[in-house]
Each structure stands twice: as C-alpha cells, then as structure tokens.
Tab-separated table of C-alpha atoms in Angstrom:
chain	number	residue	atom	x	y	z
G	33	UNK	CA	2.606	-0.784	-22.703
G	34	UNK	CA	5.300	1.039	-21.393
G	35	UNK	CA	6.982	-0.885	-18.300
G	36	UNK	CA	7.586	-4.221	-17.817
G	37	UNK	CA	9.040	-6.321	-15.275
G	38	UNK	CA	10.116	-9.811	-14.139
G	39	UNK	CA	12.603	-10.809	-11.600
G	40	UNK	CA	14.196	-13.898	-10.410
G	41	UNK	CA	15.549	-15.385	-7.557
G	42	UNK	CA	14.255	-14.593	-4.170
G	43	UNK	CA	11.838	-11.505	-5.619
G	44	UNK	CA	9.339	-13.401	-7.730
G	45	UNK	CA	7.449	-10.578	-9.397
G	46	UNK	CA	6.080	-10.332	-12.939
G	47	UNK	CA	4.427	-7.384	-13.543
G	48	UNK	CA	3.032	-4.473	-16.189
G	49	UNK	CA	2.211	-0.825	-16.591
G	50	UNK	CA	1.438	1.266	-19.363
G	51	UNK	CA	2.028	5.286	-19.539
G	52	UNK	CA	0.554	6.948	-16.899
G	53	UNK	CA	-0.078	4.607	-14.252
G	54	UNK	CA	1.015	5.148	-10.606
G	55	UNK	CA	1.331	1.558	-8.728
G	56	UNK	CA	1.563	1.925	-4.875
G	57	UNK	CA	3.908	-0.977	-3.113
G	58	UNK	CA	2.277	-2.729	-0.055
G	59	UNK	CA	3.323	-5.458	2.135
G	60	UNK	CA	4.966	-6.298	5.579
G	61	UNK	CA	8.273	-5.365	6.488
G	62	UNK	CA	10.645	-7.880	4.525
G	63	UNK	CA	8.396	-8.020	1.904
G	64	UNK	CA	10.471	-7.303	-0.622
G	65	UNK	CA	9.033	-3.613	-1.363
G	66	UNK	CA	12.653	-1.625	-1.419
G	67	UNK	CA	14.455	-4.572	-3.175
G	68	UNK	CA	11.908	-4.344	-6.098
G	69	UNK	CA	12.326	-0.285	-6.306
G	70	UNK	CA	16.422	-0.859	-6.054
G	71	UNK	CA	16.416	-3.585	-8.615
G	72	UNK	CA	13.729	-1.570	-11.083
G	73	UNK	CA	16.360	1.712	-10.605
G	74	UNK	CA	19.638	-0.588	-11.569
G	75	UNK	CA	20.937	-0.246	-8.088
G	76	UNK	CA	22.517	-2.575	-6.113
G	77	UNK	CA	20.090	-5.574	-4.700
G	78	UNK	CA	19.756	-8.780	-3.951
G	79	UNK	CA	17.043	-9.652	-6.790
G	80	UNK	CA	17.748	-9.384	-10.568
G	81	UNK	CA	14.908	-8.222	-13.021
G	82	UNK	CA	14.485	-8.300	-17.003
G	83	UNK	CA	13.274	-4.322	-16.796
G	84	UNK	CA	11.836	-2.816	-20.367
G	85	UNK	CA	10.762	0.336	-20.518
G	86	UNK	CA	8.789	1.358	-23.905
G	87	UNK	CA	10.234	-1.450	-25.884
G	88	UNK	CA	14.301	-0.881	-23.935
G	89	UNK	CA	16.090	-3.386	-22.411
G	90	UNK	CA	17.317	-1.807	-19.639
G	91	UNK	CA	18.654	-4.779	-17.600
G	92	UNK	CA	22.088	-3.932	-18.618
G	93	UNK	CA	21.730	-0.189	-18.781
G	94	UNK	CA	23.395	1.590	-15.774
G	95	UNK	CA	21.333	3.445	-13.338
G	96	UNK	CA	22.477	6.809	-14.143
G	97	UNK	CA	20.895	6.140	-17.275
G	98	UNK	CA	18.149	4.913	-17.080
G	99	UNK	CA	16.051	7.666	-17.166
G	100	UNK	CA	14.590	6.998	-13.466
G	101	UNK	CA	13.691	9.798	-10.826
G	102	UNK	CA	14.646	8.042	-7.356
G	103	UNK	CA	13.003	9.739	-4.001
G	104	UNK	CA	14.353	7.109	-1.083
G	105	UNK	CA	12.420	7.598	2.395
G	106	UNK	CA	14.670	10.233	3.512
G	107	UNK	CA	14.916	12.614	0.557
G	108	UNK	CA	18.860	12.833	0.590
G	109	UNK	CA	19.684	16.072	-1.036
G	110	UNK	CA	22.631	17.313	-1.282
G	111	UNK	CA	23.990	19.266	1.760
G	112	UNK	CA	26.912	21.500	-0.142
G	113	UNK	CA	24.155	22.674	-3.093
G	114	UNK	CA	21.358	24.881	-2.415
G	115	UNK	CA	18.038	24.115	-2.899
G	116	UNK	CA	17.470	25.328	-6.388
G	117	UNK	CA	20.574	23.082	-7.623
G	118	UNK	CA	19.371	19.907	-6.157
G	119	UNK	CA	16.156	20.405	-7.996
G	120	UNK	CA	18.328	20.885	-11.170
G	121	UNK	CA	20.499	18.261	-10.527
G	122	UNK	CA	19.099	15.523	-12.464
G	123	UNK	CA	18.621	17.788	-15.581
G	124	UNK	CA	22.305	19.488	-15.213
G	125	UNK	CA	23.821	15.385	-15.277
G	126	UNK	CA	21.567	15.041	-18.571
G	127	UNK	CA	23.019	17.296	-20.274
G	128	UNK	CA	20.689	20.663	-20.129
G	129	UNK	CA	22.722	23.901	-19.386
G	130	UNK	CA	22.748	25.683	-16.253
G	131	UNK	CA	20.042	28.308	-17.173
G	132	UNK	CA	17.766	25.814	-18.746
G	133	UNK	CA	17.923	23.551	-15.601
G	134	UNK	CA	17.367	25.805	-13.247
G	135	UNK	CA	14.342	27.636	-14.761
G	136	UNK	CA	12.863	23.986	-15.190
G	137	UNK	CA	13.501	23.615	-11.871
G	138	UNK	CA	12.403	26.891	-10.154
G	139	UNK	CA	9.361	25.690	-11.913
G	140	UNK	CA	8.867	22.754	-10.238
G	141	UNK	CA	9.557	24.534	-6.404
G	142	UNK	CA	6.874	26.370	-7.380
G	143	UNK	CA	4.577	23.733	-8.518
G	144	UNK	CA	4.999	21.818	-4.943
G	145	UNK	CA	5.620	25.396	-2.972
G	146	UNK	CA	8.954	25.237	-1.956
G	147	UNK	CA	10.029	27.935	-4.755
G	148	UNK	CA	10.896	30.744	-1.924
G	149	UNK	CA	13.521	28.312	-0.319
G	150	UNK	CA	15.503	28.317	-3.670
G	151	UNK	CA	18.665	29.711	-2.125
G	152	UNK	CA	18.580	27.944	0.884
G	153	UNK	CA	20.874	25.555	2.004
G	154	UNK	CA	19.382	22.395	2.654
G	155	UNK	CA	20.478	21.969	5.986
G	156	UNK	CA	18.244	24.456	7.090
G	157	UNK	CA	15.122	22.594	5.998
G	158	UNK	CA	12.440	21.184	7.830
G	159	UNK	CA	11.563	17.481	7.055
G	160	UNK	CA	8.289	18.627	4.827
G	161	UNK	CA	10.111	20.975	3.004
G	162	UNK	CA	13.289	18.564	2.412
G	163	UNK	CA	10.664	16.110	0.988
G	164	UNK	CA	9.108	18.403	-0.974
G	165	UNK	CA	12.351	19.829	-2.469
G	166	UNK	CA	13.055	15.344	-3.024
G	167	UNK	CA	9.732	15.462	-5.321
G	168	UNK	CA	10.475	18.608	-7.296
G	169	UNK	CA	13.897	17.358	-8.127
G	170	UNK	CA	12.795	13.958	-9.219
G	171	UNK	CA	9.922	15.383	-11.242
G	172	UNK	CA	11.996	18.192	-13.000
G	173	UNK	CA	14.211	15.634	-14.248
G	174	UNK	CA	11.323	14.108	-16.531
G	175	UNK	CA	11.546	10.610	-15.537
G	176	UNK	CA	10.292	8.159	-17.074
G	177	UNK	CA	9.890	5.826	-13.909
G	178	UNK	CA	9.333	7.129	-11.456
G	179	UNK	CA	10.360	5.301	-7.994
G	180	UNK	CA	9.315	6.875	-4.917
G	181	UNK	CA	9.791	4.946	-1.330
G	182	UNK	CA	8.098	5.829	1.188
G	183	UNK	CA	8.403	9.473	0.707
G	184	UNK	CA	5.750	10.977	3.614
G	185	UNK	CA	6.811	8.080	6.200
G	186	UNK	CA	8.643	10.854	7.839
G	187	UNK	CA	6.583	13.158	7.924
G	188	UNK	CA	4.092	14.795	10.648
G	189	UNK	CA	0.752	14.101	10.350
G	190	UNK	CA	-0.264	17.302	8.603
G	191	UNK	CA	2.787	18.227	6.672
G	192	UNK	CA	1.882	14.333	5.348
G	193	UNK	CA	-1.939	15.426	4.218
G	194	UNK	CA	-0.474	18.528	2.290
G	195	UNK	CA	2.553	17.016	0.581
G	196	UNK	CA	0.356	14.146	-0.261
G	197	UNK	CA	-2.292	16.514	-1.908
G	198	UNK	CA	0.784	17.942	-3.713
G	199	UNK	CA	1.681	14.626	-4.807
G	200	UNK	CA	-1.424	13.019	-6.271
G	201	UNK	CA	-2.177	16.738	-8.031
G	202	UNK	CA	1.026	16.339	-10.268
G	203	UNK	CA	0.982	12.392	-10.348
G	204	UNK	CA	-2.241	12.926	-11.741
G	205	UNK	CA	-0.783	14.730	-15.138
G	206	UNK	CA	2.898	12.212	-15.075
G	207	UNK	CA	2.905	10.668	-18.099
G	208	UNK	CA	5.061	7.790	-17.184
G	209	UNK	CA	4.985	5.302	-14.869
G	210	UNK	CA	5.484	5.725	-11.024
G	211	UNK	CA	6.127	3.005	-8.417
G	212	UNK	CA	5.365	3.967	-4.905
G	213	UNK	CA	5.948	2.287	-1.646
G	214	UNK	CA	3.977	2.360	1.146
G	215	UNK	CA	2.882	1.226	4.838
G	216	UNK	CA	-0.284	3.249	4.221
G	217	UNK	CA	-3.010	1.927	2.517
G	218	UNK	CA	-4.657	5.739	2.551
G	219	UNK	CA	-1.984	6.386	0.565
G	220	UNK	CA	-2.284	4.221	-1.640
G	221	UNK	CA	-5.992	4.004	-2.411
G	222	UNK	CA	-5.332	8.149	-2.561
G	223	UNK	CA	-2.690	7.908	-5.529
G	224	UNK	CA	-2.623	4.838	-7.100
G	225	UNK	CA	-4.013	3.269	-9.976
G	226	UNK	CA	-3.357	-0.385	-9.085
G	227	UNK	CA	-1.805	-2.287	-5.814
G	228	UNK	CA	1.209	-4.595	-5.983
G	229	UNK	CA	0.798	-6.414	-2.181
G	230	UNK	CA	3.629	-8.556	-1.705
G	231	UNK	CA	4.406	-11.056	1.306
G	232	UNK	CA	7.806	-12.920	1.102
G	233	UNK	CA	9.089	-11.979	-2.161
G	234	UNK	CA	5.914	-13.066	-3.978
G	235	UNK	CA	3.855	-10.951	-5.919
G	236	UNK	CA	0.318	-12.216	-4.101
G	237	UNK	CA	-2.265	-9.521	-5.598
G	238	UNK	CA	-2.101	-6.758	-8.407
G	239	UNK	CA	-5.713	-4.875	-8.344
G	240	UNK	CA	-7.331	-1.666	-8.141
G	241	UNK	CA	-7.400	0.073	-4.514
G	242	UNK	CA	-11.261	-0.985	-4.792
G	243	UNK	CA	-10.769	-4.644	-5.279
G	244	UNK	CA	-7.876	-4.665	-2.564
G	245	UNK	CA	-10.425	-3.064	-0.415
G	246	UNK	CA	-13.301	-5.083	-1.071
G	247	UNK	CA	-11.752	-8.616	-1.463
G	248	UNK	CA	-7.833	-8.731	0.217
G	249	UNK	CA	-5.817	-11.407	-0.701
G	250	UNK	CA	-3.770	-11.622	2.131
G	251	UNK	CA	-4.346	-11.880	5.633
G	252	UNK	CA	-2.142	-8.709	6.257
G	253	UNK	CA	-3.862	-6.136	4.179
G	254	UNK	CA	-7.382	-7.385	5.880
G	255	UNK	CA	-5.911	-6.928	9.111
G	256	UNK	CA	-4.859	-3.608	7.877
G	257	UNK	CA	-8.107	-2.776	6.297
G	258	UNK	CA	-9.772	-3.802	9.453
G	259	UNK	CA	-11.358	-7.029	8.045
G	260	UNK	CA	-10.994	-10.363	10.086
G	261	UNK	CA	-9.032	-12.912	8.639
G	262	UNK	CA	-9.132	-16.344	9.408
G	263	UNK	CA	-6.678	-18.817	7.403
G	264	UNK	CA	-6.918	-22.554	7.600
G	265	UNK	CA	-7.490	-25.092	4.820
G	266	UNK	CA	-9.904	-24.806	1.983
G	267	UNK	CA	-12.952	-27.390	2.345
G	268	UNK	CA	-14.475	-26.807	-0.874
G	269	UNK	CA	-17.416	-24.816	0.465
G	270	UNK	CA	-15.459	-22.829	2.715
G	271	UNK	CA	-12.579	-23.665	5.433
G	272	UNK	CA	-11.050	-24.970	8.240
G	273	UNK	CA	-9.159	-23.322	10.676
G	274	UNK	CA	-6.438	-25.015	12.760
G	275	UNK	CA	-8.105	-24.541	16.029
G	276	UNK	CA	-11.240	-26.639	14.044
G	277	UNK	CA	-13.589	-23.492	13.429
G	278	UNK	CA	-15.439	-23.978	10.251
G	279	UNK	CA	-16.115	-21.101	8.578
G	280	UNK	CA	-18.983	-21.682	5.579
G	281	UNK	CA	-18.966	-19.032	2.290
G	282	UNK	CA	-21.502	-18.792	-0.748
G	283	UNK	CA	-17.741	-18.983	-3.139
G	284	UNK	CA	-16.769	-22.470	-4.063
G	285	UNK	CA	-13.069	-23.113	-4.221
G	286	UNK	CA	-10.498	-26.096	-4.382
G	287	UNK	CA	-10.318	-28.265	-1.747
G	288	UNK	CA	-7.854	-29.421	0.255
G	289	UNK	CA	-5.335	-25.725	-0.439
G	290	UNK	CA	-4.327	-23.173	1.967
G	291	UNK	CA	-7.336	-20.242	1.980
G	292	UNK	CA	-8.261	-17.032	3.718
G	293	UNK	CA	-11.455	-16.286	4.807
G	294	UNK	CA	-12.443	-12.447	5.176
G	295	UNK	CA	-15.099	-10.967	7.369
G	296	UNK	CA	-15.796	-7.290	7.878
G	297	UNK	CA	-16.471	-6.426	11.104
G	298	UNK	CA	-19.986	-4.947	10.331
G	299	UNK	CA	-21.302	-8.364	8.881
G	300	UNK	CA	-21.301	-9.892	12.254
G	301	UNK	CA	-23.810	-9.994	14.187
G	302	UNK	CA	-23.615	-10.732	18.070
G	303	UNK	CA	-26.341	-13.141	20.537
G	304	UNK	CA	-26.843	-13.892	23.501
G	305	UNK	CA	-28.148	-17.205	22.794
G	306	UNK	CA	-27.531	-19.494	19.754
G	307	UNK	CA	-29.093	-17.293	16.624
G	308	UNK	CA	-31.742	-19.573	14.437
G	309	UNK	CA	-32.689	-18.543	11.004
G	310	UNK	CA	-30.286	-17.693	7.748
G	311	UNK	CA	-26.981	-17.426	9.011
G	312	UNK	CA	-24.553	-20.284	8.072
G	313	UNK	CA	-21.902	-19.440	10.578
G	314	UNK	CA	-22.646	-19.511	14.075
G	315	UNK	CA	-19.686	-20.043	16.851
G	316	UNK	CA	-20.253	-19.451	20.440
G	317	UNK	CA	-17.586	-17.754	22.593
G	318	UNK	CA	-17.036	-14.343	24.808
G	319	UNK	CA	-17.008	-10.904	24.451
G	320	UNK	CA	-12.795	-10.111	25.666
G	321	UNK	CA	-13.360	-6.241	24.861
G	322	UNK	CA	-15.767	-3.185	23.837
G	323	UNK	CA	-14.439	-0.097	22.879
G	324	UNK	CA	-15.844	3.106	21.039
G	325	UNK	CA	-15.295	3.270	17.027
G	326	UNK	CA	-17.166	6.516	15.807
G	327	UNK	CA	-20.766	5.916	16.284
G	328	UNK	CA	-20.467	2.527	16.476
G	329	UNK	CA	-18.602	0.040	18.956
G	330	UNK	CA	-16.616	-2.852	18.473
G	331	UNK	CA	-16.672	-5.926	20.360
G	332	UNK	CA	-13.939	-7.895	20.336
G	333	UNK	CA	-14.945	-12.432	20.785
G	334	UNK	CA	-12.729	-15.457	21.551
G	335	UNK	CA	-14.177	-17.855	20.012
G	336	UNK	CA	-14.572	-21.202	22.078
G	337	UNK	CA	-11.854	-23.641	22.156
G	338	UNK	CA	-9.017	-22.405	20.157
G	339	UNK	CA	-7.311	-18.978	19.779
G	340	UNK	CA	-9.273	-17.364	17.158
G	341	UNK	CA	-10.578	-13.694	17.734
G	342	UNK	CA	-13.812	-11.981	15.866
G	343	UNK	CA	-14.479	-8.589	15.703
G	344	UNK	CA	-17.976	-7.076	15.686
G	345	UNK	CA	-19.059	-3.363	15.157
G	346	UNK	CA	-22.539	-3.092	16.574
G	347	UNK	CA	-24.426	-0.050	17.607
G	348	UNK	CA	-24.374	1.553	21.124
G	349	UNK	CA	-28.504	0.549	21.621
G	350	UNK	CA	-27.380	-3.292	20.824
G	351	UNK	CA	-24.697	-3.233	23.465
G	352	UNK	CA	-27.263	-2.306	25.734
G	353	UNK	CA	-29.925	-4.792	24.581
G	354	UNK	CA	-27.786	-7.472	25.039
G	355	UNK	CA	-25.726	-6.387	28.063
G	356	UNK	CA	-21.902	-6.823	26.345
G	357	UNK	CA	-19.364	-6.173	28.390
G	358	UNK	CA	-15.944	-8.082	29.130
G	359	UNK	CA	-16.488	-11.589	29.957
G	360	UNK	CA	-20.383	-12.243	28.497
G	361	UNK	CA	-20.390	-15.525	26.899
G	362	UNK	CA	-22.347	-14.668	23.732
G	363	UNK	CA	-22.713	-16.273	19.781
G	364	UNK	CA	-21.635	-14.824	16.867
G	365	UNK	CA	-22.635	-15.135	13.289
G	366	UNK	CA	-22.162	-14.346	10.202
G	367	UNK	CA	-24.233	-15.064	6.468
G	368	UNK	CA	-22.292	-16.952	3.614
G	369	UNK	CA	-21.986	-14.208	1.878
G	370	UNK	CA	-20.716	-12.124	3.969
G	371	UNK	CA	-17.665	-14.041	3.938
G	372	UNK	CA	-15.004	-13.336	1.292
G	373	UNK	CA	-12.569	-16.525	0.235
G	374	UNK	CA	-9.432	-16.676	-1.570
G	375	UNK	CA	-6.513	-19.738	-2.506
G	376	UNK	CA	-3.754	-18.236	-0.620
C-alpha cells in the first residue's frame, strides 16, 4: 500500500491507494474536492491530514518536498520560461542538471504532443496546449502523487476528448498514485480506478466507476448519472418520502434512518390507468414534459400531492399508444427491484 490518508476537522476523509491507482474526486461544489488535493500536496488549507506515502510520514514534510506533481485547473506555467523549462522545472528544483532535465522533459512534450512548442513562450499558448504543457511538466518530474484538479474543465469540447485520451494513455503506465478532480463523471469512469464522491466534507462512497454507476450513494451523482432519486426515511422495506410517497424495494435496510432510493429512468413504466399485476410501486400523477433522448423519449411526472418528479424513458410507439403529452394524468410504476436503496 502506497498512500494513505486521514484528515480531521471539517474534511472527514479516511482513505487508501496502493501503486498505480488513479482515484477521480467527485462531488458538488463545496464539497471539499480542492481542500483534500491542497491538504494531500502540504499546501495551505483549511483541513489537516496524517498523509503516508510508502511507509513516510509526510504530515510534517514541506510541499516542495514531497515528491508531488501539482496540475491546478488553470495549468499556471510560468510566463518568463519557455515551454521546454517549465516542463523541466520540477526536475531542475530536484536536483538533475540542466541537460538531464531538459532531455527528460523534451521527452515528455513529445509523449503528450506539445514537443514542437519547446521554445515557445507560454504566453503564446492556446488553453489545450497550456494544459498539455501542465501534464508533461508534472509527469517529467516523476511524482509520486500525483494531484491533478480539474485539468480539462477549461477546455473546448474537443481539445478536452484529445488531451483526455493523452491522459488516460500515460496514467495507464504511472506507477504511483494519482488523485484527480472532477465535475465529469465521463471523466472519471474514463481514467479512474476507484471514485471518492464527497458531499459536505464527508467521504460518502469509495467504489469502482461500475458500482458508482450501478448503485450511487448519493442523491447528486444519481441526478448526475441520470437516475431518479428520491430521499425520505428508511421504512425497513423501503422508504418514505416527505411529501408521503412510499417507495417499496426487494433490499431490506434499517428502519427509521435517512435513505435514498434510486430509479433509472428505463425501469419505469408509464399507464394510463392504474397498472395491476407485479409491480410494487404504483403512484398516479401527470405527465409535465416529453422530450426526445436518442431513440427513446423521456417523460417527465409530478407525482400527485407533493413535489416529487419521475422520469420515464419510453419508446416513441408507447407515447403514441398512450397519447402522452403535457398535462395527461397517467400512473407510473416501477418493480422492487428495480429500485436501488442505500443508508444515507
């Protein structure tokens, strides 16, 4: 195991990582995504962390020394060096002559195809190429942690795609341990091994990009995965909503505790009259919205007396069929085990 961390205070996060491993960051804004990445580097935050890295105590360890490549959201490179001497940078301030640095990091431009900017100043870059130029500096300097935040947010939609490619290609052979954050969950099924979500501070899940997928822990990253989310209070066989919509699931849990309920939008099914047969769930309401999604269209239902909203992918023939459009008063259900259920 190669990384291990634990903070205190307002950041509660205890977490792991052996050699390797690339962790992507996820959560709201306020999270506490940045503050973990500043507090992991040594920099200044409002959090403090017990940080080990292969067996070091590096709580007390400057962060100059620390062995960490740093890549904030913007890049920031330096404006009065060219381009070839900010990717040497890190291994010039380790020690490594001039030569040696720069052919280690002429390598790297090359690696992420930025090499024919070498004797560019960097005010003359565009944002893809400034980001790139970020990366190939932070990886030349053989880091053991490596802490990247947000490093595509600024980028245009297919500058993003390439650099990304770039990215998971060489984070793919990185042999220590790199944090990532991210608002994009593309991202972060695309290069990471395991996702830290965090909501207020708290570490609230730590899975693979496949579990976080398939059963989300919070109600954010289901809204962000496109799952509804319904939170209310656990009933032991499934919950309660505030507005007083029961929701049914095949998962027992504790009673009594705060829960989240997760639907995907393909596992409801929409009537026009109250639906008999297997389904558990069954709440009447209307249809608010239909709009295209692909091949399919989603209908969007208030359910009937309180302020919860359903969404329903159903295909173009069933719209038809049942005559959806804004304002039907339909049903909605959905099986027990359809329905995912977590202790929030």
């Amino acid at each position: 195991m190669t990384l291990r961390v634990r903070t205190t205070g307002w950041l509660d996060v205890d977490v792991a990582a052996e050699h390797g491993t690339t962790l992507a960051v996820v959560g709201p804004n306020g999270a506490g995504k940045t503050t973990l990445l500043r507090t992991v580097a040594g920099l200044p935050s409002p959090a403090t962390a017990e940080v080990r890295l292969d067996g070091r105590d590096l709580t007390s360890v400057p962060a100059h020394q620390r062995r960490v490549g740093w890549v904030p959201q913007a890049g920031v490179l330096f404006p009065h060096l060219s381009v070839l001497d900010n990717a040497a940078y890190a291994l010039r301030a380790a020690g490594h002559s001039r030569t040696q640095a720069r052919a280690e990091a002429r390598r790297w431009l090359a690696r992420l195809d930025v090499e024919g900017l070498a004797d560019r100043r960097t005010t003359t870059l565009s944002g893809g190429e400034a980001q790139r130029v970020a990366l190939a500096r932070a990886f030349a300097g053989r880091p053991a942690l490596l802490l990247l935040d947000e490093p595509l947010a600024a980028l245009d939609t297919a500058t993003r795609a390439a650099v990304r490619t770039l990215l998971r290609r060489h984070l793919t052979t990185y042999d220590g341990v790199c944090l990532f954050v991210t608002h994009d969950l593309v991202e972060a099924v695309a290069l990471a091994d395991r996702v830290l979500v965090l909501e207020g501070g708290r570490l609230v899940q730590d899975a693979s990009p496949a579990e976080v997928t398939r059963a989300p822990r919070t109600r954010w990253v289901a809204q962000l995965f496109g799952w509804n989310a319904l939170s209310g209070t656990s009933t032991g066989h499934g919950l309660r909503t505030p507005s007083g919509v029961e929701v049914v699931s095949a998962e027992p849990l504790d009673p009594g505790r705060p829960a989240l309920a997760c639907v995907a939008p393909g596992s409801i099914a929409v009537h026009t009259r109250r639906p008999s047969g297997s389904p558990r769930n069954a709440w009447p309401g209307r249809a608010t919205e239909v709009t295209p999604a692909g091949s399919r269209l989603r209908v969007r239902v208030a359910l009937a007396g309180g302020p919860t909203e359903l969404v329903a992918e159903v295909t173009p023939e069933a719209v038809t069929d049942l005559g959806l459009a804004e304002g039907r008063e339909v049903w909605v259900s959905v099986k027990a085990t359809e329905v995912q259920l977590a202790l929030l």
